[in-house]
Amino acid sequence: MVTWILKKILGSKNQRELKRLMPIVRRINEFDEQFKSLSDEDLRAKTAAWKAGLAEIPDLEAQWRKLDEILPEAFAVVKNAARRLKDRQSSFTVCDQPMTWDMVHFDVQLLGGVVLHRGRIAEMATGEGKTLVATLPLYLNALAGRGAHLVTVNDYLARRDAEWMGQLYDFIGLTVGCIQHDQEPDVRREQYAMDITYGTNSEFGFDYLRDNGMATTREQQVQRGYHYAIVDEVDSILIDEARTPLIISGPATISTHQYDKWKPLIEQLVRKQNMLCNRIASEAIEKFEQGDVEAGGLLMFKVKLGQPRNKQLLRMMEDPEKRRAIDKAELSFYQDTRKEELFALKEQLFFTIDEKSNESDLSEQGRVFLNPDDPNAFVLPDLINEFTEIDLDPALPDEEKDKKKAERQQHCDAQAERIHNISQLLRAYCLFEKDVQYVIEENKVVIVDEFTGRKMPGRRWSDGLHQAVEAKEGVQIDRETQTLATITIQNYFRLYQRLAGMTGTAETEAAEFHDIYKLDVNMIPTNRPVARTDYNDRIYKTRREKYNAVINEIRDSHNKQQPVLVGTVSVEASELLSRMLKREKIPHNVLNAKFHMQEAEIVQRAGQPGTVTISTNMAGRGTDIKLGSGVPERGGLMVIGTERHEARRIDRQLRGRCARQGDPGSSRFYVSFEDDLMRNFGAADRMTKIMERFGLEEGQELEHRWLNKSVETAQKRVEQRNYLIRKRTLDFDDVMNMQREVVYTYRNETIDSEEPRKLIYEVIDEAVPAKVKEYLDVDEPNYTGLIHWVNTTFPLGLTKEKAQFDTRTVEENAQFLIEKIKDAYERKSSHEEPTAVKSLERYIILNAIDRLWQEHLYAMDALREGVYLRGYAQKDPLIEYKTEAYDMFVELMANIKNEVLNNLFRSTSICRRSKNFLATLPQFLMREHAPTAPTANAPARGRQLQPVGAMAAVGGDGDGDGAGEVTIDLPVRRSMPKVGRNEPCPCGSGKKYKNCCGRVA
């Protein structure tokens, strides 16, 4: 009560903020009046003068202060230019459509521009001209010469806005670029070099990954920094799409999936489960008819566990008494005292499905059906115990032990692959529906964005789920992919020094914007009062009743020539409504993921008299619906929502499509107890009691503002759950982000370095002392092992006599080797082509970083999947993840340095000169029965080396007389390129090298 009184007296925080900004708006209008007397050239001269002045300020903070000073004047220049274009009725084409400039900034738009420049989110209602608002801060920040980006939700809007607003930028002397999906790198670089660049969030993010994770020269990189960005539809990009990271992937080296093998059995299993659930449902109906409500509820709860979308179950959930019996059974089984009974109940099914967490789990009955002959088919072996037993068996020789370990490892991998494939196939069959989560197009599975209803070609579900859906639909199963580079949307946009956003709906997510992006939300008032009427929701027992009511509403509006926009949550729902409207002979347009090419044109026509438009979710965002002649008198645009969405924002966006700029309009949502939101998140319980109390019949609805609150409570629960998922994703990715920054910074240093040899020498200075300590800084120094490592990595031809490691300290030995290696490298480089050697040195470092970083990403994915199991040991998975990720990163950086050392003398720019150089090096033949190399922790076994003829080593100080008695520990040269651990074995077995011939390497 006190808060309400204070708000009435003092105004809300948002109102006080806007009141403080109003003097700036008045100053902008004063400057605008002054500039009316200037010529076009004088107006453009101001742009050039500001750019020149800001270019002389090197300090970023000083530049921000200067921009704040000139803000009123700069905004006035943009507003004045817009007025001149309008007065002259400037004509141009946008996306091949003729247009005439007819816009000048309102005061509320100037207010929005100030909010955006200050790095906040401006919430502006649909139709308030956010596209024009963005021109103000983009112009101001582009003057700094560091680039200003505007991020939109799709390629069409990026191109449209760049061409449309480009008329204004061009008039005042700025250049504008646009990033599109299929542009070549040279074109992209040109677009980023412009003063202002428009593009989609995914294009900006993927360009960042390509620049930092894949480019090998500065010329291949296209972006030029992260100075200032405005995110259009900020809630859609920073929240809805933030749960899915951006990933650049390539095909995996080998594919081991068995989806096609297990598909027939899973199909049979799903059919058997359906038959079982139908039989149980029939038994439940009998129990209900006999008056045994408790037994009927128990049976239907069992059906809910095995088939949550069973038609008989959904029909029973319409009956308040039966619904209560099912809910009562469910609640009783989730008590701690009945855990064993719940487990026993689940075991009576073939598998269980959890819709909320999108998971499925096989029961023992299901496992027996899939593998009747092997009781351990779904049991992963305990490798630690098995390896210990093998090691402790004195009867086995070492080679046999290694062989047995490899066999057990191979068996474990095969078991894990089978379990994983079956689990993903079950999810594909039971949780992923065609035309809801995906569509089939050109024999491919194309994912549909659950929030926008748009298709996302090129995107794939991870972890083998996409292949499972492909197997289910009988289309070509593509190879599994391997992550090459990845970043979350959150961490990409946090790279910008200043970030702003604009949308029609940000207020409900203000806390998340502040917590994750440090962005505050300001609600900008509308230019004219909103004249929309929002009716109460109409709530029905079944979807059938709900859709019939929707059709009746559409027919009534269509008969009086009032345009109708119908919003659905899926492609399936939009096509169902379309079929129903065709039966009623009502002409209409369908706008969903299957027809996204025409979405802007269809949405523009949605305000014409008598037009009926069915739209999945928020398709066509960014395009205003302008009312045709005579429509305002008929009540304006009628917006009908066929289902409440999980997020209140999406519902508000749909409502906001009507009543722009003071136009009349109305909106209403239709809800049923069969809707996913109502079934999964409990808003139906309270309403069931109300329906029971009033004894509502078939086709009757509930309607009251209190019920709207009930639905919104369910939405808040889902929003909170989704926020926690995004926050958790970010917590985990923050660990990866720190590692990514270190690796990408090192990579860019290598690309930008004029003298990459300095970086090579830094690696030698860091890696060699670490190796020397590993061998010598122990209780029993392993001199032979160190000599072996040196001679297998560098062509030094060291012997114990030459090295004399035992006469020096660890630090002195490290310095001795560093000098030898650098001297050898200088002599090798003298045989190279001088112009090519720098590129070669860069390549050596970049190749090591890229190959090992990709392996590291794969290992981090595996760690992240498995770390949740630590929760069973009462450990926080996030802390465990951070600890292990740090250890893995330290190992990664050490491995990169060792890889650079290994390749230092194995790479050349000119083969012929390299061969001449190698001919001067000492060469020895090792006997066939030479044992494997000693390690740092194991004493060297005796080696029998037979020299063929020794010449002086490159960095050697011996006499090199070639006498037969000298024995030197040198490497055997490979007859083929080095094979990576995860690459296919060259023997042709199809296995990974580490699981085949590389087991004993």
Phi, psi and omega in degrees: 000315181297318179300318181297318180295315180298321178297320180295324183278308187266342186086162180284169178303320181295317180296321179293320178300311183294325179297323179292334183272345185300322177303327179294320179298318179297321179295321179300315181294327177295313178298323180300318178298319181295322187284351181299333182276349182282150173282167178302319182294320179296323179295316179292328181299329178297319178301310182298319182294317179295318180299317180295317180295317181290331179295335181276355179259104183284332185281129183296316181298320178295325177296317179301317181297319179296319179297320178298323180295316186271003185307309182300319182292316182295316179298322179296323177299316181295314181297319181295321179295320179298320179296319181297319179296322181291315181300325181271000182050051182300127181250146182196175177246140177232118182052045176067014177248131179292140180219157175235134181291123182222030186233138168226142186297129171282168178297321180294332176288323175298320178299315177300321179297319179296316179301316181295319180298328183278007176077044178233178176258127176260114175271113181233133184298157178303136178087003180273003174082047180297326180301318180286324179303319184298337182297330184292300180291330178296316177300311183299313184283336177291337180298335181290345177078013181256000180093139175229130185248140169243124187254125180241180187270341178209166184298323182298313182294324179298313181292316181300311184291324179294318180287322183289301181286341177301332177299319181288313180299318182296323181297325182258013169091024175245154177261150181227138180237167181216127178268126178239160189304318191255024181282148176284157181304321180298318180293318179300316181300320178297319182294320179291334181285347178291163180297319182231135182232129175258146178181177179267160181300321183291323179293317177298315182294316180293326176296322177299314181294318179294319181296317188264338184247349186227330181294143181248352175223160178299329181294333180279346180275141187249329183278160182231020177132173186228081188267298184215135179219142170247128179259112176282145187051055189299328180292322180295317186279312187275347180242301184297319184267359186285344181285341182252116179288156173280128183228127168261123184231157175234164180298141178293154183299315176227152180243125186243014185293156179231031184298316181295329179291319186270347184305310182302319180293319179294321177301315178298318181298316180296320178297317180297320179296318179299315179297318180298314181294322178296321179294316179297321180296321178296319177297321181296320179300318178299317180298316180298319180295328179281353180092001178273078186295321183297314180294321178297317178298319179298315180295319181288331174296324177297319177297320181298323178294322186266336183204079187299340181256022178299132186297319179295323178296314181298324178293321179292328181293345177286335181274119185304318183294315180292321177301316181296323179295319179294315180297322180295317178297318181296313181299318183294323182286339181271009173284148182303325184288345185245023181299319181294322178294321178297319178298316180296323178296317179296326182291346177281350177259171176277328176198164177241154182234133175244103184294323185298315182265002178060041182235156173226152185218127179287143172265176179298322179299319178292322180293321178295321179298319183284325181223075185293335185269347185233101182294339182259018185297333182246025179247124177278129181294151177275093186296324183298312179296317182296318179296322180296317178299319179295316181296326184276356180279106184289341184284341184269130173288166184301319182296320180293322178299313179299320181295316180295320179298317180297321179296316180295321179296318180296318179297318180296317179299318181295318178299313182298319180297317181296312180300316182296314181299316181294318179299317181290324177296319177300316178298318181299319183284325190259337187241342184247115184255138175296142181069008171243292178274341181204164173231160176259126183216123180053047177061029179226150175273119180247124182290141175254128179294123185293338182266322184258344183075008181269151174286150180236074181298143180092340178270145181225146172291147184269177171064028175083356181295322181296318178296324179295318178293322177298318178296317180301317185274355178073022176264177182297131178270110180285161180293152175298154182250156178241135182291126176260325179201146182208148174204148176275157177304319182302310185288333176294312185286342175285353176288334185289141179291328174217130183235139176223168181207160176217144181194169175272347186215094177232345188301320184291340181248021184302321182297318181293319178300321181288315185295317188266318186250358184057038179251126175268154182252130171243127177273118180270129180295156180283156180293323176233153181300143180285130183249025183275142174255119178260108181281160177294153176296148171252125188245128183240163179287319187235160176296324181301312179298319182298312182294324177298320179294321178298314180299319179297318179297316179297316181299316181299315181293319182295322181296328179262019175062027174271127179293147182231133172246119182254123179258129177239165182263351181211162176300320182301314181295321181293323180287326176297313179298321180299317179296320180294321179291325177296321178297325180276359180059041175258115180294142184201163174249140178249127181237100178218192185300339183277344183231039187289343181298324184262013192299320182294319181294317181296317181295321179299325182277355187293348181262006180283154183303132175074003181284136174244122181237125175258125184230130173287120172051239185249035176301143179083014177302145178094353179245125180286144173260107181264135185284140177282175183293136178085350182290318180304323180293336181268009177105001179076194182285133176260122179256125179242123175261124184275357181192144174284134179277164179301324183254133179298329180304317184295322177295319180294325177296319180295315177301321185290352179291340179251166175066045175279146176049044175081003177296152173286161179177168179210160180213150176206143176252142176248130186230146173228160180291348179272353179295146183305317181301316183289322182290317190272335188236023161074007180289346186281337187302308184297321183289329177301317180297320180295316180297322180293319182297320183270354177059052183288143181261176179307129175088347179279149182240163171258144179206114177194149182294335177295325179292327176302320180297322180298316179294319181294329176298317177298319180296321179297322178299315181293318179301318180296317179298315181293325177297317179297322177298313181295320180295319179294318177304316182291320179302317179290319183287338176300325177297310178297325184296318178297319178294318180300317181298318180296312183294315182291326176295316178298319180297314181292326174301318180295316181296319185278344187294131175282334180235079181297343179297329178299320179293322177300314182292328175297319178298315179300315182297331182267319188280322184294312177301324179297318179292319180298318178296321181301323182269325190252333184273055180224175182299318179241097182302135182258079183295320181296318179297320179295317179298319179297315179299315181300314185285337176275345182256323183232150179275067183259339179059043182281146169239169178300322182293319181287319186290315181049047181298329185287353181264356184233164174284172180300314181295320180293321177298319179298316180294322178300313181292319180302315180297317180299313184295315180297320179297317179297320182291322178298320180291323177296316183296331180294340178270355182270165173287120187305321183288333185270340188294327179294316178298321180296317180295319176299316183299320181302315182289313183298320180297319179295315181298310188295313184296314184283330176295320178296318177296322180295318178300318180297316180293322180293323176299315180296319179297318183294323179294319186274342189290339180295336179294340179295339179301330179293338178265019180060036176245146179284117182303325182294317179294319178298319180297316180298317182296310182290324180297323179295314179299319180294326181289319177301317178295321179300312183296323177293319180294324178298316180295318180294324178296319177299315179298318181298325184267356186301315182257009179251010180235143181210154178269335180225116185297318186297313180295325179296318179297320178297321179293315181296332180294339180274356184271157178294136181233131180226148177258125177265144180292153184301325186270021179296134182288170180291162185294140176288151178259176182295328186263354181244138178294145181291136173279159182296134179245140176251106182250136180241103183293142177264335179163116185258132174248167182298134178292161185302311181259013188283157177240013178282176183276341176057049182278354176077018181294145185291340186277352182283129177242123183237138181274094182240157183285154170274132181283142179286147176267352180216166180299157179296137180259127178289157184299324184262007179274161179298141181293134182294350180286347177091012182286339183091352179273166173291150182302321183291336180263002184235246183294338181279001182298322184254007181285000000 
